Coordinates of C-alpha atoms and ligand atoms in Angstrom, one line a residue:
M94 CA -168.1 -118.7 315.1
T95 CA -169.8 -120.4 312.1
K96 CA -168.2 -119.6 308.8
S97 CA -169.2 -119.9 305.2
A98 CA -167.2 -122.0 302.8
L99 CA -166.0 -118.9 301.1
Q100 CA -164.9 -117.3 304.4
I101 CA -162.9 -120.5 305.3
A102 CA -161.2 -120.5 301.8
R103 CA -160.6 -116.8 302.0
A104 CA -159.0 -117.0 305.4
A105 CA -156.2 -119.1 303.9
Y106 CA -155.5 -116.5 301.2
Q107 CA -152.0 -115.1 301.6
P108 CA -152.0 -111.5 300.3
K109 CA -149.2 -110.5 298.0
L110 CA -146.5 -108.1 299.0
P111 CA -144.3 -105.9 296.8
K112 CA -140.9 -107.4 296.2
A113 CA -139.2 -104.5 298.1
L114 CA -141.1 -105.5 301.3
Q115 CA -140.3 -109.2 301.1
G116 CA -136.9 -108.8 302.8
P117 CA -135.0 -106.3 304.8
V118 CA -135.4 -102.7 303.6
A119 CA -133.5 -99.5 303.4
A120 CA -135.3 -96.1 303.1
K121 CA -134.2 -94.2 299.9
E122 CA -135.0 -90.5 300.5
G123 CA -136.0 -88.0 297.8
A124 CA -135.7 -84.3 297.8
A125 CA -137.4 -82.0 300.4
T126 CA -141.1 -81.6 299.7
Q127 CA -143.6 -78.7 299.7
S128 CA -147.3 -78.6 300.5
V129 CA -149.7 -78.4 297.5
G130 CA -150.8 -75.0 298.5
D131 CA -150.4 -72.2 301.1
Q132 CA -146.8 -73.3 301.6
A133 CA -145.8 -70.5 304.1
K134 CA -148.8 -71.0 306.2
I135 CA -148.6 -74.8 306.3
K136 CA -144.8 -74.6 307.1
E137 CA -145.6 -72.3 310.0
I138 CA -148.3 -74.7 311.4
F139 CA -146.1 -77.8 311.0
P140 CA -142.5 -76.7 311.7
N141 CA -141.5 -80.3 312.7
T142 CA -143.1 -82.3 310.0
Y143 CA -143.0 -79.9 307.0
G144 CA -140.7 -80.4 304.0
L145 CA -139.7 -84.0 304.8
P146 CA -138.6 -86.1 301.8
I147 CA -140.7 -88.8 300.0
I148 CA -139.4 -92.2 300.9
E149 CA -139.1 -95.4 298.8
F150 CA -138.1 -98.7 300.3
V151 CA -135.5 -100.7 298.5
A152 CA -133.7 -103.9 299.5
G153 CA -131.5 -103.3 302.6
E154 CA -129.5 -105.2 305.1
Q155 CA -130.8 -107.3 307.9
K156 CA -130.8 -105.4 311.2
A157 CA -131.8 -106.3 314.7
F158 CA -134.6 -104.3 316.2
E159 CA -135.8 -104.0 319.8
P160 CA -139.5 -105.0 320.3
I161 CA -141.8 -102.1 319.7
N162 CA -145.4 -101.6 320.9
V163 CA -147.7 -100.1 318.2
G164 CA -151.2 -98.7 318.4
V165 CA -153.8 -98.7 315.6
I166 CA -157.0 -96.8 315.0
L167 CA -159.7 -97.2 312.3
S168 CA -161.2 -93.8 311.6
G169 CA -164.3 -92.7 309.7
G170 CA -166.5 -94.7 307.4
Q171 CA -165.8 -98.4 306.8
A172 CA -163.9 -99.5 303.7
P173 CA -163.2 -103.0 302.5
G174 CA -159.7 -104.1 303.4
G175 CA -159.3 -102.4 306.8
H176 CA -158.7 -105.8 308.5
N177 CA -155.9 -106.5 306.0
V178 CA -154.2 -103.2 306.8
I179 CA -154.2 -104.3 310.5
S180 CA -153.1 -107.9 309.7
G181 CA -150.3 -106.5 307.5
L182 CA -149.2 -104.2 310.2
F183 CA -149.4 -107.0 312.8
D184 CA -147.2 -109.3 310.6
G185 CA -144.9 -106.3 310.0
V186 CA -144.3 -105.4 313.6
K187 CA -143.9 -109.0 314.6
S188 CA -141.3 -109.4 311.8
I189 CA -139.4 -106.4 313.3
N190 CA -139.2 -108.3 316.5
P191 CA -141.5 -111.2 317.6
D192 CA -141.9 -109.6 321.0
S193 CA -143.5 -106.5 319.5
K194 CA -147.1 -105.9 320.4
L195 CA -150.1 -104.3 318.5
Y196 CA -152.9 -102.6 320.4
G197 CA -156.1 -101.5 318.8
F198 CA -158.1 -98.5 320.0
I199 CA -161.8 -99.2 320.2
L200 CA -164.4 -97.4 318.0
G201 CA -162.1 -94.9 316.3
P202 CA -160.0 -92.0 317.6
G203 CA -162.4 -91.8 320.6
G204 CA -160.8 -95.0 321.9
L205 CA -157.4 -93.2 322.2
V206 CA -159.0 -90.3 324.1
D207 CA -161.2 -92.5 326.3
H208 CA -158.4 -95.1 326.9
K209 CA -160.5 -98.0 325.3
Y210 CA -158.2 -100.5 323.7
M211 CA -157.4 -104.2 323.3
E212 CA -154.3 -106.1 322.5
L213 CA -154.5 -107.7 319.0
T214 CA -153.0 -111.1 319.4
A215 CA -152.3 -113.7 316.6
D216 CA -155.5 -115.6 317.4
I217 CA -157.6 -112.4 316.9
I218 CA -155.8 -111.3 313.8
D219 CA -156.2 -114.7 312.2
E220 CA -160.0 -114.5 312.6
Y221 CA -160.1 -111.3 310.5
R222 CA -157.6 -111.9 307.7
N223 CA -159.1 -111.0 304.3
T224 CA -162.5 -110.2 305.7
G225 CA -164.5 -107.0 305.1
G226 CA -165.6 -104.6 307.9
F227 CA -163.9 -102.7 310.6
D228 CA -165.4 -104.8 313.4
I229 CA -162.1 -106.1 314.7
I230 CA -161.9 -102.9 316.8
G231 CA -164.7 -100.8 315.4
S232 CA -164.4 -97.3 313.9
G233 CA -165.7 -93.8 314.8
R234 CA -165.7 -90.2 313.6
T235 CA -164.4 -88.5 316.8
K236 CA -162.2 -85.6 315.5
L237 CA -158.7 -85.6 317.1
E238 CA -157.8 -81.9 317.1
K239 CA -157.5 -80.6 320.6
E240 CA -154.5 -80.5 322.8
E241 CA -156.6 -82.0 325.7
Q242 CA -157.3 -85.0 323.5
F243 CA -153.6 -85.3 322.5
E244 CA -152.6 -85.2 326.1
K245 CA -155.3 -87.8 327.1
G246 CA -153.8 -89.9 324.2
I247 CA -150.2 -89.7 325.4
E248 CA -151.3 -90.9 328.9
I249 CA -152.5 -94.2 327.5
L250 CA -149.7 -94.5 325.0
R251 CA -147.2 -94.1 327.8
Q252 CA -149.1 -96.6 329.9
L253 CA -148.9 -99.2 327.2
N254 CA -145.4 -98.2 326.1
I255 CA -146.7 -97.5 322.6
K256 CA -144.0 -95.8 320.5
A257 CA -146.0 -95.5 317.2
L258 CA -149.6 -95.0 316.3
V259 CA -151.1 -95.9 312.9
I260 CA -154.3 -94.0 311.9
I261 CA -156.2 -95.6 309.1
G262 CA -158.5 -93.0 307.7
G263 CA -159.6 -90.6 304.9
D264 CA -158.5 -87.1 304.2
D265 CA -159.9 -85.6 307.4
S266 CA -158.5 -88.4 309.6
N267 CA -155.1 -88.2 308.0
T268 CA -155.2 -84.4 308.5
N269 CA -155.7 -85.1 312.2
A270 CA -153.0 -87.7 312.1
C271 CA -150.6 -85.0 310.8
V272 CA -151.7 -82.5 313.5
L273 CA -151.1 -85.2 316.1
A274 CA -147.7 -86.2 314.7
E275 CA -146.7 -82.5 314.8
Y276 CA -147.9 -82.1 318.3
Y277 CA -146.0 -85.1 319.6
A278 CA -142.9 -84.2 317.7
K279 CA -143.1 -80.6 319.1
K280 CA -143.4 -82.0 322.6
N281 CA -140.7 -84.6 322.1
Y282 CA -143.1 -87.3 323.4
G283 CA -141.3 -90.0 321.3
V284 CA -144.4 -91.3 319.6
Q285 CA -144.5 -91.6 315.8
V286 CA -147.7 -91.2 313.9
I287 CA -148.3 -92.8 310.5
G288 CA -151.4 -92.6 308.3
C289 CA -153.0 -95.0 305.9
P290 CA -155.1 -93.9 302.9
K291 CA -158.6 -95.3 303.4
T292 CA -162.0 -94.3 301.9
I293 CA -164.4 -95.9 299.5
D294 CA -165.0 -92.4 298.1
G295 CA -161.7 -92.5 296.2
D296 CA -161.0 -88.8 296.9
L297 CA -157.8 -89.3 298.9
K298 CA -155.4 -89.6 295.9
N299 CA -152.8 -87.4 294.3
E300 CA -149.5 -87.8 292.6
Q301 CA -148.2 -90.0 295.4
I302 CA -151.3 -91.9 296.4
E303 CA -152.8 -93.9 293.4
T304 CA -156.0 -94.8 295.2
S305 CA -157.5 -95.0 298.6
F306 CA -158.2 -98.6 299.7
G307 CA -161.8 -99.9 299.6
F308 CA -162.7 -97.9 296.5
D309 CA -162.0 -101.0 294.3
T310 CA -164.2 -103.4 296.2
A311 CA -167.0 -100.9 296.9
C312 CA -167.2 -99.9 293.2
K313 CA -167.2 -103.6 292.2
T314 CA -169.9 -104.4 294.6
Y315 CA -172.1 -101.5 293.5
S316 CA -171.4 -102.3 289.8
E317 CA -172.6 -105.9 290.4
L318 CA -175.8 -104.5 291.8
I319 CA -176.2 -101.9 289.1
G320 CA -175.6 -104.6 286.5
N321 CA -178.3 -106.8 288.1
I322 CA -180.7 -103.9 288.0
Q323 CA -179.9 -103.2 284.4
R324 CA -180.7 -106.9 283.5
D325 CA -183.9 -106.5 285.4
C326 CA -184.9 -103.3 283.7
N327 CA -183.9 -104.7 280.3
S328 CA -186.1 -107.7 281.0
S329 CA -189.3 -105.9 282.0
R330 CA -188.7 -102.7 280.2
K331 CA -191.0 -100.6 282.3
Y332 CA -188.9 -98.7 284.9
W333 CA -186.3 -96.0 285.1
H334 CA -184.0 -96.8 288.0
F335 CA -182.6 -93.8 289.9
I336 CA -179.6 -95.0 291.7
K337 CA -177.7 -92.7 294.2
L338 CA -174.2 -93.8 295.0
M339 CA -172.1 -92.9 298.0
G340 CA -168.9 -91.0 297.6
R341 CA -169.6 -87.8 299.6
S342 CA -168.4 -84.8 297.5
A343 CA -166.5 -86.5 294.8
S344 CA -168.1 -88.4 291.9
H345 CA -165.3 -91.0 291.6
I346 CA -167.6 -93.9 292.6
A347 CA -170.4 -92.9 290.2
L348 CA -167.9 -92.5 287.4
E349 CA -166.2 -95.8 288.1
C350 CA -169.6 -97.6 288.2
A351 CA -170.5 -95.9 285.0
L352 CA -167.3 -97.2 283.3
Q353 CA -168.1 -100.7 284.6
T354 CA -171.8 -100.8 283.7
Q355 CA -172.5 -98.3 280.9
P356 CA -175.8 -96.9 282.3
N357 CA -178.0 -94.6 280.2
I358 CA -177.2 -91.6 282.4
C359 CA -174.5 -90.8 285.0
L360 CA -174.3 -87.4 286.5
I361 CA -170.9 -86.1 287.5
S362 CA -171.1 -83.4 290.1
E363 CA -167.8 -81.8 289.1
E364 CA -169.2 -81.3 285.6
V365 CA -172.4 -79.9 286.9
E366 CA -170.4 -77.3 288.8
K367 CA -168.1 -76.5 285.9
K368 CA -171.0 -76.0 283.5
E369 CA -172.8 -73.9 286.3
M370 CA -175.9 -76.1 285.9
S371 CA -178.9 -75.3 288.0
L372 CA -181.2 -78.0 289.5
D373 CA -183.6 -77.3 286.6
D374 CA -180.8 -77.8 284.1
V375 CA -180.0 -81.2 285.6
V376 CA -183.6 -82.2 285.6
N377 CA -183.9 -81.1 281.9
Y378 CA -180.9 -83.1 281.0
I379 CA -182.4 -86.3 282.4
A380 CA -185.9 -85.6 281.1
D381 CA -184.6 -85.1 277.6
I382 CA -182.9 -88.5 277.6
V383 CA -185.9 -90.2 279.1
A384 CA -188.1 -88.6 276.4
A385 CA -185.8 -89.5 273.6
R386 CA -185.7 -93.1 274.7
A387 CA -189.5 -93.1 275.1
A388 CA -189.9 -91.9 271.5
E389 CA -188.0 -95.0 270.5
G390 CA -190.3 -97.2 272.6
N391 CA -187.7 -97.6 275.4
N392 CA -189.5 -96.7 278.6
Y393 CA -186.7 -97.8 280.8
G394 CA -183.2 -97.0 281.8
T395 CA -180.7 -96.3 284.6
V396 CA -179.5 -93.0 286.1
L397 CA -176.5 -93.0 288.4
I398 CA -176.4 -90.0 290.8
P399 CA -173.4 -89.1 293.0
E400 CA -174.6 -88.5 296.5
G401 CA -172.9 -85.1 296.7
I402 CA -174.4 -83.6 293.6
I403 CA -176.6 -81.2 295.4
E404 CA -173.5 -79.5 296.9
F405 CA -172.1 -78.8 293.4
I406 CA -175.0 -77.0 292.0
P407 CA -173.4 -73.5 292.2
S408 CA -176.4 -71.7 293.8
I409 CA -176.8 -74.5 296.4
K410 CA -173.0 -74.5 297.0
R411 CA -173.2 -70.8 297.9
L412 CA -176.2 -71.5 300.2
I413 CA -174.3 -74.3 301.9
A414 CA -171.2 -72.1 302.3
E415 CA -173.3 -69.5 304.1
L416 CA -175.1 -72.2 306.2
N417 CA -171.7 -73.6 307.3
E418 CA -170.7 -70.2 308.6
L419 CA -174.0 -69.6 310.3
L420 CA -174.1 -73.0 311.9
S421 CA -170.8 -72.7 313.6
D422 CA -169.9 -70.5 316.6
P423 CA -167.5 -67.7 315.4
K424 CA -165.5 -67.8 318.6
T425 CA -165.1 -71.6 319.2
H426 CA -165.6 -72.7 315.6
E427 CA -167.7 -75.5 317.1
P428 CA -171.2 -76.2 315.8
R429 CA -173.8 -73.9 317.4
E430 CA -176.1 -75.7 319.8
F431 CA -179.9 -75.7 319.2
N432 CA -182.7 -77.3 321.2
S433 CA -184.5 -78.7 318.2
A434 CA -184.4 -78.9 314.4
E435 CA -187.2 -76.3 314.3
E436 CA -185.2 -73.8 316.4
Q437 CA -182.2 -74.4 314.1
L438 CA -184.3 -73.8 311.0
E439 CA -185.8 -70.7 312.5
Y440 CA -182.3 -69.3 313.3
V441 CA -181.2 -70.1 309.8
E442 CA -184.2 -68.4 308.1
K443 CA -183.7 -65.3 310.3
H444 CA -180.0 -64.9 309.5
L445 CA -179.5 -66.1 306.0
S446 CA -178.9 -63.5 303.2
A447 CA -181.9 -62.7 301.0
A448 CA -180.4 -64.5 297.9
N449 CA -179.6 -67.7 299.8
L450 CA -182.9 -67.6 301.6
T451 CA -184.7 -67.6 298.2
E452 CA -182.5 -70.5 297.1
L453 CA -183.4 -72.4 300.3
H454 CA -187.1 -71.8 299.8
K455 CA -186.9 -73.1 296.2
L456 CA -185.8 -76.5 297.5
P457 CA -188.3 -79.2 298.5
E458 CA -188.8 -78.9 302.3
D459 CA -187.1 -82.2 303.1
V460 CA -184.0 -81.2 301.2
A461 CA -183.9 -77.7 302.7
R462 CA -184.2 -79.2 306.2
Q463 CA -181.5 -81.7 305.5
L464 CA -179.1 -79.0 304.4
C465 CA -179.7 -77.1 307.6
L466 CA -179.2 -80.0 309.9
D467 CA -176.0 -80.9 311.8
R468 CA -172.7 -81.4 310.0
D469 CA -170.6 -84.5 310.7
P470 CA -167.7 -83.8 313.2
H471 CA -165.5 -82.6 310.3
G472 CA -168.1 -80.0 309.2
N473 CA -169.3 -81.9 306.1
V474 CA -173.0 -81.8 305.1
Q475 CA -174.3 -85.4 305.6
V476 CA -175.1 -85.9 302.0
S477 CA -175.9 -89.6 302.5
L478 CA -179.1 -88.5 304.3
I479 CA -180.4 -86.4 301.3
E480 CA -182.7 -88.4 299.1
T481 CA -181.4 -86.9 295.8
E482 CA -182.6 -89.9 293.8
K483 CA -186.2 -89.2 294.8
L484 CA -185.9 -85.5 294.4
L485 CA -184.6 -85.8 290.9
S486 CA -187.1 -88.5 289.8
R487 CA -190.0 -86.4 291.2
M488 CA -188.9 -83.3 289.3
V489 CA -188.3 -85.3 286.1
A490 CA -191.8 -86.9 286.4
K491 CA -193.3 -83.4 286.9
L492 CA -191.5 -81.9 283.9
L493 CA -192.3 -84.8 281.6
K494 CA -196.0 -84.5 282.6
E495 CA -196.0 -80.7 282.0
T496 CA -194.3 -81.1 278.6
K497 CA -196.5 -84.1 277.7
R498 CA -193.5 -86.4 277.0
A499 CA -192.8 -90.0 278.0
P500 CA -196.2 -90.8 279.4
K501 CA -195.1 -94.2 280.5
F502 CA -192.3 -92.9 282.8
N503 CA -192.2 -94.9 286.0
A504 CA -189.3 -94.7 288.5
Q505 CA -187.7 -97.0 291.1
H506 CA -185.2 -95.7 293.6
H507 CA -182.0 -97.1 295.2
F508 CA -179.2 -95.9 297.4
F509 CA -176.1 -97.9 297.3
G510 CA -173.5 -97.1 300.0
Y511 CA -173.6 -99.2 303.1
E512 CA -174.0 -102.3 300.9
G513 CA -170.4 -102.0 299.7
R514 CA -168.5 -100.6 302.6
C515 CA -167.9 -103.8 304.4
A516 CA -167.8 -106.3 301.5
A517 CA -165.0 -108.9 301.6
P518 CA -162.0 -107.1 300.0
S519 CA -161.3 -108.0 296.3
N520 CA -157.9 -109.5 295.7
Y521 CA -156.7 -106.0 294.7
D522 CA -157.8 -104.5 298.0
A523 CA -156.7 -107.6 300.0
D524 CA -153.2 -107.3 298.6
Y525 CA -153.1 -103.5 298.6
C526 CA -154.3 -103.2 302.2
Y527 CA -152.0 -105.9 303.5
S528 CA -149.1 -104.1 301.8
L529 CA -150.1 -100.7 303.2
G530 CA -150.2 -102.1 306.7
F531 CA -146.9 -104.0 306.4
N532 CA -145.3 -101.0 304.8
A533 CA -146.5 -98.8 307.8
S534 CA -144.4 -101.1 310.0
R535 CA -141.4 -100.4 307.9
L536 CA -142.0 -96.6 308.2
I537 CA -142.1 -97.1 311.9
A538 CA -138.9 -99.1 312.0
A539 CA -137.3 -96.3 309.9
G540 CA -138.2 -93.9 312.7
K541 CA -140.6 -91.8 310.5
T542 CA -143.5 -89.6 311.8
G543 CA -146.1 -87.5 309.9
Y544 CA -145.9 -89.8 306.9
M545 CA -148.6 -91.7 305.1
S546 CA -147.9 -95.3 304.0
I547 CA -148.0 -95.5 300.2
I548 CA -147.9 -98.3 297.7
R549 CA -147.7 -97.4 294.0
N550 CA -147.6 -98.9 290.5
T551 CA -150.6 -101.1 291.5
T552 CA -151.8 -101.8 288.0
A553 CA -148.7 -104.0 287.6
P554 CA -148.4 -107.4 289.3
A555 CA -148.0 -107.0 293.1
A556 CA -144.3 -108.0 293.1
E557 CA -143.6 -104.8 291.1
W558 CA -145.5 -102.5 293.4
V559 CA -143.4 -99.6 294.9
A560 CA -143.6 -99.1 298.7
G561 CA -142.7 -96.0 300.7
G562 CA -144.0 -93.0 302.5
V563 CA -145.1 -89.5 301.7
P564 CA -145.1 -86.6 304.2
I565 CA -148.7 -85.8 305.0
T566 CA -147.9 -82.0 305.0
M567 CA -147.1 -82.4 301.2
M568 CA -150.8 -82.9 300.5
M569 CA -152.1 -80.0 302.5
N570 CA -153.5 -76.6 301.8
I571 CA -155.7 -74.1 303.8
E572 CA -159.5 -74.4 303.4
R573 CA -162.5 -72.9 305.2
R574 CA -164.0 -75.4 307.6
N575 CA -166.6 -74.7 310.4
G576 CA -166.2 -71.0 309.9
A577 CA -162.4 -71.0 310.2
D578 CA -159.3 -71.4 307.9
K579 CA -157.8 -74.8 308.6
P580 CA -154.9 -76.8 307.2
V581 CA -156.4 -79.9 305.5
I582 CA -155.5 -82.5 302.9
R583 CA -156.7 -81.4 299.6
K584 CA -159.6 -83.6 298.4
A585 CA -159.2 -85.1 295.0
L586 CA -162.3 -84.5 292.9
V587 CA -163.0 -86.0 289.4
E588 CA -160.8 -84.2 286.9
L589 CA -162.7 -83.3 283.8
D590 CA -159.6 -83.4 281.7
G591 CA -158.6 -86.8 283.2
A592 CA -158.7 -90.0 281.1
P593 CA -161.6 -91.7 283.1
F594 CA -164.0 -88.7 282.6
K595 CA -162.9 -88.2 279.0
Y596 CA -163.6 -91.9 278.2
F597 CA -167.0 -91.6 279.8
A598 CA -167.9 -88.3 278.0
A599 CA -166.9 -89.8 274.7
H600 CA -169.3 -92.7 275.1
R601 CA -172.2 -91.4 277.2
D602 CA -174.4 -90.3 274.3
E603 CA -174.3 -93.7 272.8
W604 CA -175.1 -95.3 276.2
A605 CA -178.0 -92.9 276.6
K606 CA -179.6 -93.6 273.3
N607 CA -178.9 -97.3 272.8
T608 CA -178.9 -100.0 275.5
C609 CA -175.3 -100.8 276.0
Y610 CA -175.4 -102.3 279.5
V611 CA -172.5 -104.3 280.9
Y612 CA -173.2 -106.8 283.7
P613 CA -170.0 -107.1 285.7
G614 CA -171.3 -109.9 288.0
P615 CA -170.0 -110.5 291.6
I616 CA -166.4 -110.1 292.7
Q617 CA -164.4 -113.2 292.0
Y618 CA -161.7 -114.3 294.4
F619 CA -160.5 -117.5 292.8
G620 CA -160.0 -118.1 289.1
P621 CA -158.2 -116.5 286.1
T622 CA -156.2 -113.4 286.9
E623 CA -158.1 -111.3 284.3
V624 CA -161.3 -112.1 286.2
C625 CA -159.9 -111.8 289.8
D626 CA -157.1 -109.3 289.9
Q627 CA -158.1 -106.3 287.8
S628 CA -157.9 -102.9 289.4
T629 CA -160.6 -100.3 288.7
K630 CA -161.2 -98.9 285.3
T631 CA -160.4 -95.5 286.7
L632 CA -156.9 -96.6 287.7
Q633 CA -156.4 -98.4 284.4
L634 CA -157.3 -95.4 282.4
E635 CA -155.3 -93.0 284.6
Q636 CA -152.2 -95.2 284.2
A637 CA -152.7 -96.2 280.6
Ligands
LIG701 P1 -165.0 -91.7 304.9 O1 -164.8 -90.4 304.2 O2 -164.9 -91.5 306.4 O3 -164.3 -92.8 304.4 O4 -166.6 -92.1 304.7 C1 -167.1 -92.3 303.5 C2 -168.6 -92.4 303.5 O5 -169.0 -93.8 303.2 C3 -169.2 -91.5 302.5 O6 -169.3 -92.0 301.2 C4 -170.6 -91.2 303.1 O7 -171.1 -90.0 302.7 C5 -170.3 -91.2 304.6 O8 -169.2 -92.1 304.8 C6 -171.5 -91.7 305.4 O9 -171.2 -91.6 306.7 P2 -171.7 -92.5 307.9 O10 -171.0 -93.7 307.9 O11 -171.4 -91.7 309.1 O12 -173.2 -92.6 307.7

């Protein structure tokens, strides 16, 4: 395989580990835990994995371990650093006993069910150290939730003598990891299940998990691109750039990119919901800033739009909630089958309540159609397919024309998502991911199941990072999904009273009026630590 000079240099990078993981460890156990909500219900669903203590690894004594076979799955959307989780896990299980083996299941959780796997040997692992992407074994969105799937899984796990399975995924995948851990514990199958917090969206975080991996690199990649666009628009001074950013429901990516680049406008979905803004309110907000800048002779600017914004406009949120119920079968809670998109739309129009039908008809046809289309396997609206950046700029243009303001308004559109999900991990993500994977091996050696691998204190130098595990049930509550109440990990949305949003809110008027662009430039891997090893501004502000 031909490699670039950077790839070759990067392959030689040795990710840093917390001091506690550099030698033999002992597991220090905290007090029993509770779920974040619906305690009685979650306890009833997870009798074997509920209430476990938080674990912190501290220096321990050298012990001899038998070889262990471990399986690994990459689940859901790609996020920079996945290969380092796997290489950290590989090095970790080999350090437990050099005869241990690591198997990767191909193309996500489906690989476990369909018995598609490969052994990950040292040669293979070495090809992928510090690289972006999930291509070492591929990823997928098959939802692991049915007993038949768990039973198919145990067949192959037994065949390969796998005693522990590591599932690298976001909130939905880790929810499924916990359900699997509980099932195997209940059945006494002798297979441990450990999760790892992945997602560029940054919404898998809480008191125990500082950040999900990939968020750092993805935001830095998008911020580089936004900075480049800002230079361009500050050079020609003739376009407004409407930039939609991935992130599904939460606006963490948009907020972080705003903190890094200081655009003229950044919408935050959580604020739109809190202020009960309508689509027209959002359009008015943007148009007023465009007009004010135009009055000063500045017919250019940047608008950052979180991809999930449409779901947070209260009237549309109500519409989506009803659509979610309508589009799933009340008996099976599986998505209803339709022969065509037309048939689906017809069904929706016939059954929707009058208020929500009016709301649906108010939306441009393409958006209305998108909201009615199939959900992803976890029941989420596929917001990445909705062209909100075009919708908003169209509506802003119309309003400005009607109100005879900003006659020189011209828009360009961008959607940044896939550009950042497989970028080569920043030093932060390279170290964080390697540590998460290595740490997962220590949770396995400690005999734990139903835990997520956690690394904390990550704004400090890596040696001072704190490693351990948190019971997945601790992060759970009951939510409505696909027309049924389900135990799920609570998604972390942007907190409007949190330091990152407060900083943004205190500066946005100035950024809107004046041109205060920051140009972060590309991620640097080699050079001074203040250039190469900074965590996200979100994390810095949260931990300040
Ligand atoms: P995960 O939650 O699985 O990490 O996926 C994140 C994400 O990149 C979202 O930001 C985006 O909405 C979605 O995946 C796109 O999904 P797909 O890769 O299936 O197009």
